[in-house]
JSON list of C-alpha atoms in Angstrom, two decimals:
[
{"chain": "A", "resi": 18, "resn": "MET", "atom": "CA", "xyz": [135.09, 116.60, 76.73]},
{"chain": "A", "resi": 19, "resn": "LYS", "atom": "CA", "xyz": [136.68, 118.00, 74.03]},
{"chain": "A", "resi": 20, "resn": "SER", "atom": "CA", "xyz": [140.39, 116.43, 72.78]},
{"chain": "A", "resi": 21, "resn": "ASN", "atom": "CA", "xyz": [142.01, 119.36, 73.64]},
{"chain": "A", "resi": 22, "resn": "GLU", "atom": "CA", "xyz": [140.84, 119.12, 77.38]},
{"chain": "A", "resi": 23, "resn": "VAL", "atom": "CA", "xyz": [141.80, 115.65, 77.10]},
{"chain": "A", "resi": 24, "resn": "SER", "atom": "CA", "xyz": [145.28, 116.04, 75.47]},
{"chain": "A", "resi": 25, "resn": "THR", "atom": "CA", "xyz": [147.25, 117.23, 78.10]},
{"chain": "A", "resi": 26, "resn": "MET", "atom": "CA", "xyz": [145.50, 114.06, 80.80]},
{"chain": "A", "resi": 27, "resn": "ILE", "atom": "CA", "xyz": [147.98, 111.43, 81.08]},
{"chain": "A", "resi": 28, "resn": "PHE", "atom": "CA", "xyz": [151.07, 114.54, 81.27]},
{"chain": "A", "resi": 29, "resn": "GLU", "atom": "CA", "xyz": [149.13, 115.75, 84.15]},
{"chain": "A", "resi": 30, "resn": "ALA", "atom": "CA", "xyz": [148.81, 112.34, 85.79]},
{"chain": "A", "resi": 31, "resn": "LEU", "atom": "CA", "xyz": [152.46, 111.17, 85.73]},
{"chain": "A", "resi": 32, "resn": "GLU", "atom": "CA", "xyz": [153.16, 114.94, 86.99]},
{"chain": "A", "resi": 33, "resn": "TYR", "atom": "CA", "xyz": [151.69, 113.66, 89.71]},
{"chain": "A", "resi": 34, "resn": "LEU", "atom": "CA", "xyz": [153.97, 110.84, 90.41]},
{"chain": "A", "resi": 35, "resn": "ALA", "atom": "CA", "xyz": [157.02, 113.47, 90.18]},
{"chain": "A", "resi": 36, "resn": "PRO", "atom": "CA", "xyz": [158.20, 116.09, 87.92]},
{"chain": "A", "resi": 37, "resn": "ILE", "atom": "CA", "xyz": [158.42, 115.58, 84.02]},
{"chain": "A", "resi": 38, "resn": "LYS", "atom": "CA", "xyz": [160.97, 116.43, 81.49]},
{"chain": "A", "resi": 39, "resn": "THR", "atom": "CA", "xyz": [158.96, 116.66, 78.57]},
{"chain": "A", "resi": 40, "resn": "PRO", "atom": "CA", "xyz": [158.89, 119.43, 75.70]},
{"chain": "A", "resi": 41, "resn": "LEU", "atom": "CA", "xyz": [155.37, 118.48, 74.60]},
{"chain": "A", "resi": 42, "resn": "VAL", "atom": "CA", "xyz": [152.55, 118.32, 76.89]},
{"chain": "A", "resi": 43, "resn": "ASP", "atom": "CA", "xyz": [149.78, 116.99, 74.56]},
{"chain": "A", "resi": 44, "resn": "MET", "atom": "CA", "xyz": [149.19, 113.86, 73.13]},
{"chain": "A", "resi": 45, "resn": "LEU", "atom": "CA", "xyz": [147.21, 114.51, 70.74]},
{"chain": "A", "resi": 46, "resn": "SER", "atom": "CA", "xyz": [148.28, 116.94, 67.85]},
{"chain": "A", "resi": 47, "resn": "GLY", "atom": "CA", "xyz": [145.84, 120.96, 68.55]},
{"chain": "A", "resi": 48, "resn": "LYS", "atom": "CA", "xyz": [144.42, 121.37, 65.39]},
{"chain": "A", "resi": 49, "resn": "ASN", "atom": "CA", "xyz": [143.48, 118.37, 63.76]},
{"chain": "A", "resi": 50, "resn": "ILE", "atom": "CA", "xyz": [143.39, 115.33, 65.94]},
{"chain": "A", "resi": 51, "resn": "TYR", "atom": "CA", "xyz": [144.23, 112.71, 63.22]},
{"chain": "A", "resi": 52, "resn": "GLY", "atom": "CA", "xyz": [147.04, 114.74, 62.39]},
{"chain": "A", "resi": 53, "resn": "ARG", "atom": "CA", "xyz": [150.09, 112.53, 64.76]},
{"chain": "A", "resi": 54, "resn": "PRO", "atom": "CA", "xyz": [149.25, 109.42, 66.55]},
{"chain": "A", "resi": 55, "resn": "PRO", "atom": "CA", "xyz": [148.42, 109.44, 70.49]},
{"chain": "A", "resi": 56, "resn": "PHE", "atom": "CA", "xyz": [151.79, 109.09, 72.58]},
{"chain": "A", "resi": 57, "resn": "LEU", "atom": "CA", "xyz": [153.12, 111.08, 75.12]},
{"chain": "A", "resi": 58, "resn": "ARG", "atom": "CA", "xyz": [156.80, 111.21, 74.76]},
{"chain": "A", "resi": 59, "resn": "PHE", "atom": "CA", "xyz": [158.22, 111.79, 78.84]},
{"chain": "A", "resi": 60, "resn": "ARG", "atom": "CA", "xyz": [161.22, 111.21, 81.44]},
{"chain": "A", "resi": 61, "resn": "PHE", "atom": "CA", "xyz": [160.47, 111.71, 85.22]},
{"chain": "A", "resi": 62, "resn": "ASP", "atom": "CA", "xyz": [162.97, 114.50, 86.06]},
{"chain": "A", "resi": 63, "resn": "ILE", "atom": "CA", "xyz": [165.04, 111.62, 88.93]},
{"chain": "A", "resi": 64, "resn": "PRO", "atom": "CA", "xyz": [167.75, 110.19, 88.56]},
{"chain": "A", "resi": 65, "resn": "ASP", "atom": "CA", "xyz": [168.39, 107.13, 85.74]},
{"chain": "A", "resi": 66, "resn": "GLU", "atom": "CA", "xyz": [168.61, 104.52, 88.47]},
{"chain": "A", "resi": 67, "resn": "ASN", "atom": "CA", "xyz": [165.58, 104.99, 89.87]},
{"chain": "A", "resi": 68, "resn": "ASP", "atom": "CA", "xyz": [163.17, 102.43, 87.83]},
{"chain": "A", "resi": 69, "resn": "GLU", "atom": "CA", "xyz": [160.68, 101.93, 90.19]},
{"chain": "A", "resi": 70, "resn": "LEU", "atom": "CA", "xyz": [158.30, 104.89, 89.27]},
{"chain": "A", "resi": 71, "resn": "TYR", "atom": "CA", "xyz": [158.40, 103.81, 85.49]},
{"chain": "A", "resi": 72, "resn": "ILE", "atom": "CA", "xyz": [158.14, 99.96, 86.82]},
{"chain": "A", "resi": 73, "resn": "LYS", "atom": "CA", "xyz": [154.56, 101.88, 88.64]},
{"chain": "A", "resi": 74, "resn": "VAL", "atom": "CA", "xyz": [153.47, 103.07, 85.28]},
{"chain": "A", "resi": 75, "resn": "GLU", "atom": "CA", "xyz": [154.12, 100.22, 83.48]},
{"chain": "A", "resi": 76, "resn": "ASN", "atom": "CA", "xyz": [152.13, 98.14, 86.03]},
{"chain": "A", "resi": 77, "resn": "ILE", "atom": "CA", "xyz": [149.45, 100.50, 85.97]},
{"chain": "A", "resi": 78, "resn": "ILE", "atom": "CA", "xyz": [149.11, 100.95, 82.23]},
{"chain": "A", "resi": 79, "resn": "SER", "atom": "CA", "xyz": [149.48, 97.36, 81.83]},
{"chain": "A", "resi": 80, "resn": "ASN", "atom": "CA", "xyz": [146.75, 96.35, 84.60]},
{"chain": "A", "resi": 81, "resn": "TYR", "atom": "CA", "xyz": [144.39, 99.54, 82.16]},
{"chain": "A", "resi": 82, "resn": "HIS", "atom": "CA", "xyz": [141.03, 97.43, 80.45]},
{"chain": "A", "resi": 83, "resn": "GLY", "atom": "CA", "xyz": [139.87, 100.21, 78.26]},
{"chain": "A", "resi": 84, "resn": "LYS", "atom": "CA", "xyz": [138.97, 100.16, 74.68]},
{"chain": "A", "resi": 85, "resn": "LEU", "atom": "CA", "xyz": [142.55, 100.10, 73.31]},
{"chain": "A", "resi": 86, "resn": "LYS", "atom": "CA", "xyz": [145.42, 98.01, 74.88]},
{"chain": "A", "resi": 87, "resn": "TRP", "atom": "CA", "xyz": [148.61, 100.85, 76.30]},
{"chain": "A", "resi": 88, "resn": "ILE", "atom": "CA", "xyz": [152.10, 100.39, 76.54]},
{"chain": "A", "resi": 89, "resn": "LEU", "atom": "CA", "xyz": [155.05, 102.14, 77.56]},
{"chain": "A", "resi": 90, "resn": "ILE", "atom": "CA", "xyz": [158.22, 101.60, 75.49]},
{"chain": "A", "resi": 91, "resn": "ARG", "atom": "CA", "xyz": [161.53, 103.27, 76.12]},
{"chain": "A", "resi": 92, "resn": "ARG", "atom": "CA", "xyz": [163.96, 104.53, 73.62]},
{"chain": "A", "resi": 93, "resn": "LYS", "atom": "CA", "xyz": [167.40, 105.89, 75.01]},
{"chain": "A", "resi": 94, "resn": "ASN", "atom": "CA", "xyz": [166.64, 108.30, 77.92]},
{"chain": "A", "resi": 95, "resn": "ASN", "atom": "CA", "xyz": [162.83, 108.90, 77.07]},
{"chain": "A", "resi": 96, "resn": "TYR", "atom": "CA", "xyz": [159.41, 106.68, 77.75]},
{"chain": "A", "resi": 97, "resn": "PHE", "atom": "CA", "xyz": [156.66, 106.74, 75.38]},
{"chain": "A", "resi": 98, "resn": "LEU", "atom": "CA", "xyz": [153.27, 105.74, 76.75]},
{"chain": "A", "resi": 99, "resn": "MET", "atom": "CA", "xyz": [150.65, 105.09, 73.33]},
{"chain": "A", "resi": 100, "resn": "PRO", "atom": "CA", "xyz": [148.32, 102.61, 72.76]},
{"chain": "A", "resi": 101, "resn": "PHE", "atom": "CA", "xyz": [150.09, 99.04, 72.00]},
{"chain": "A", "resi": 102, "resn": "LEU", "atom": "CA", "xyz": [148.50, 99.13, 68.23]},
{"chain": "A", "resi": 103, "resn": "LEU", "atom": "CA", "xyz": [150.40, 101.82, 67.57]},
{"chain": "A", "resi": 104, "resn": "SER", "atom": "CA", "xyz": [154.10, 100.50, 69.14]},
{"chain": "A", "resi": 105, "resn": "LYS", "atom": "CA", "xyz": [155.23, 98.20, 66.07]},
{"chain": "A", "resi": 106, "resn": "TYR", "atom": "CA", "xyz": [156.21, 101.78, 64.18]},
{"chain": "A", "resi": 107, "resn": "ILE", "atom": "CA", "xyz": [157.64, 104.02, 66.27]},
{"chain": "A", "resi": 108, "resn": "ASP", "atom": "CA", "xyz": [160.71, 103.23, 65.25]},
{"chain": "A", "resi": 109, "resn": "SER", "atom": "CA", "xyz": [159.95, 104.00, 61.96]},
{"chain": "A", "resi": 110, "resn": "PRO", "atom": "CA", "xyz": [161.63, 106.99, 60.58]},
{"chain": "A", "resi": 111, "resn": "SER", "atom": "CA", "xyz": [157.50, 107.90, 59.03]},
{"chain": "A", "resi": 112, "resn": "PHE", "atom": "CA", "xyz": [156.23, 107.48, 62.65]},
{"chain": "A", "resi": 113, "resn": "LEU", "atom": "CA", "xyz": [155.39, 111.33, 63.35]},
{"chain": "A", "resi": 114, "resn": "LYS", "atom": "CA", "xyz": [154.83, 111.93, 59.24]},
{"chain": "A", "resi": 115, "resn": "GLN", "atom": "CA", "xyz": [151.38, 112.51, 58.61]},
{"chain": "A", "resi": 116, "resn": "GLY", "atom": "CA", "xyz": [149.36, 109.96, 56.85]},
{"chain": "A", "resi": 117, "resn": "PHE", "atom": "CA", "xyz": [152.00, 107.21, 57.43]},
{"chain": "A", "resi": 118, "resn": "LEU", "atom": "CA", "xyz": [149.98, 105.29, 59.79]},
{"chain": "A", "resi": 119, "resn": "SER", "atom": "CA", "xyz": [145.97, 106.06, 58.64]},
{"chain": "A", "resi": 120, "resn": "HIS", "atom": "CA", "xyz": [148.24, 104.52, 55.00]},
{"chain": "A", "resi": 121, "resn": "GLU", "atom": "CA", "xyz": [149.62, 101.62, 56.89]},
{"chain": "A", "resi": 122, "resn": "LEU", "atom": "CA", "xyz": [146.57, 100.65, 59.23]},
{"chain": "A", "resi": 123, "resn": "GLY", "atom": "CA", "xyz": [144.20, 102.30, 56.90]},
{"chain": "A", "resi": 124, "resn": "GLU", "atom": "CA", "xyz": [142.27, 105.62, 57.25]},
{"chain": "A", "resi": 125, "resn": "PHE", "atom": "CA", "xyz": [139.58, 103.99, 59.47]},
{"chain": "A", "resi": 126, "resn": "LYS", "atom": "CA", "xyz": [141.59, 101.55, 61.50]},
{"chain": "A", "resi": 127, "resn": "TYR", "atom": "CA", "xyz": [143.09, 105.27, 62.36]},
{"chain": "A", "resi": 128, "resn": "LYS", "atom": "CA", "xyz": [141.13, 107.21, 62.61]},
{"chain": "A", "resi": 129, "resn": "GLU", "atom": "CA", "xyz": [139.51, 104.19, 64.93]},
{"chain": "A", "resi": 130, "resn": "ILE", "atom": "CA", "xyz": [142.37, 104.45, 67.10]},
{"chain": "A", "resi": 131, "resn": "ILE", "atom": "CA", "xyz": [142.47, 107.45, 68.04]},
{"chain": "A", "resi": 132, "resn": "ASP", "atom": "CA", "xyz": [139.10, 108.12, 68.71]},
{"chain": "A", "resi": 133, "resn": "GLN", "atom": "CA", "xyz": [139.50, 105.33, 71.14]},
{"chain": "A", "resi": 134, "resn": "ALA", "atom": "CA", "xyz": [142.55, 106.82, 72.65]},
{"chain": "A", "resi": 135, "resn": "ILE", "atom": "CA", "xyz": [140.89, 110.25, 72.99]},
{"chain": "A", "resi": 136, "resn": "ASP", "atom": "CA", "xyz": [137.93, 108.04, 75.28]},
{"chain": "A", "resi": 137, "resn": "ASP", "atom": "CA", "xyz": [140.86, 105.97, 77.04]},
{"chain": "A", "resi": 138, "resn": "ILE", "atom": "CA", "xyz": [143.31, 108.81, 78.30]},
{"chain": "A", "resi": 139, "resn": "PRO", "atom": "CA", "xyz": [140.84, 110.29, 81.25]},
{"chain": "A", "resi": 140, "resn": "LEU", "atom": "CA", "xyz": [140.35, 106.87, 82.40]},
{"chain": "A", "resi": 141, "resn": "LEU", "atom": "CA", "xyz": [144.08, 106.34, 82.36]},
{"chain": "A", "resi": 142, "resn": "ALA", "atom": "CA", "xyz": [144.52, 109.50, 83.66]},
{"chain": "A", "resi": 143, "resn": "SER", "atom": "CA", "xyz": [142.40, 108.89, 86.57]},
{"chain": "A", "resi": 144, "resn": "LEU", "atom": "CA", "xyz": [143.68, 104.77, 87.25]},
{"chain": "A", "resi": 145, "resn": "ILE", "atom": "CA", "xyz": [147.36, 106.32, 87.17]},
{"chain": "A", "resi": 146, "resn": "ILE", "atom": "CA", "xyz": [146.42, 109.02, 89.85]},
{"chain": "A", "resi": 147, "resn": "GLU", "atom": "CA", "xyz": [144.12, 106.58, 91.72]},
{"chain": "A", "resi": 148, "resn": "LYS", "atom": "CA", "xyz": [146.70, 103.86, 91.99]},
{"chain": "A", "resi": 149, "resn": "SER", "atom": "CA", "xyz": [150.02, 106.22, 92.80]},
{"chain": "A", "resi": 150, "resn": "ASN", "atom": "CA", "xyz": [147.45, 107.91, 96.03]},
{"chain": "A", "resi": 151, "resn": "ILE", "atom": "CA", "xyz": [146.61, 103.72, 96.96]},
{"chain": "A", "resi": 152, "resn": "SER", "atom": "CA", "xyz": [150.55, 103.38, 97.44]},
{"chain": "A", "resi": 153, "resn": "GLY", "atom": "CA", "xyz": [150.88, 105.97, 99.51]},
{"chain": "A", "resi": 154, "resn": "GLN", "atom": "CA", "xyz": [153.09, 108.17, 96.84]}
]
């Protein structure tokens, strides 16, 4: 499966649960898969007081056992779904700066995380849809 096909799968799975507000639907950089860290920033287009859907997504993600551990992080009015190994850098002003994470983690480790994320994304997206169907959504 090509990385450009994989890049929007999590967005599509979450959109299956409820409409999403986000300006960027891709988890990967289009031209260079290693150009930025794999993550999706989003929020559901639902009333803010309805945290139940986010809790459901967080439970699905925390029970996923793939090549990487994934995490859902809240920042202001948005949520970030990303590999856990990258989460400690989310608040760095350099997080999206090309070369920052490969410098922090080492180029081999950084590329390995992205390669593993590409393998995990289709399975995680399928699990989100599957678990939402089981619970009647």
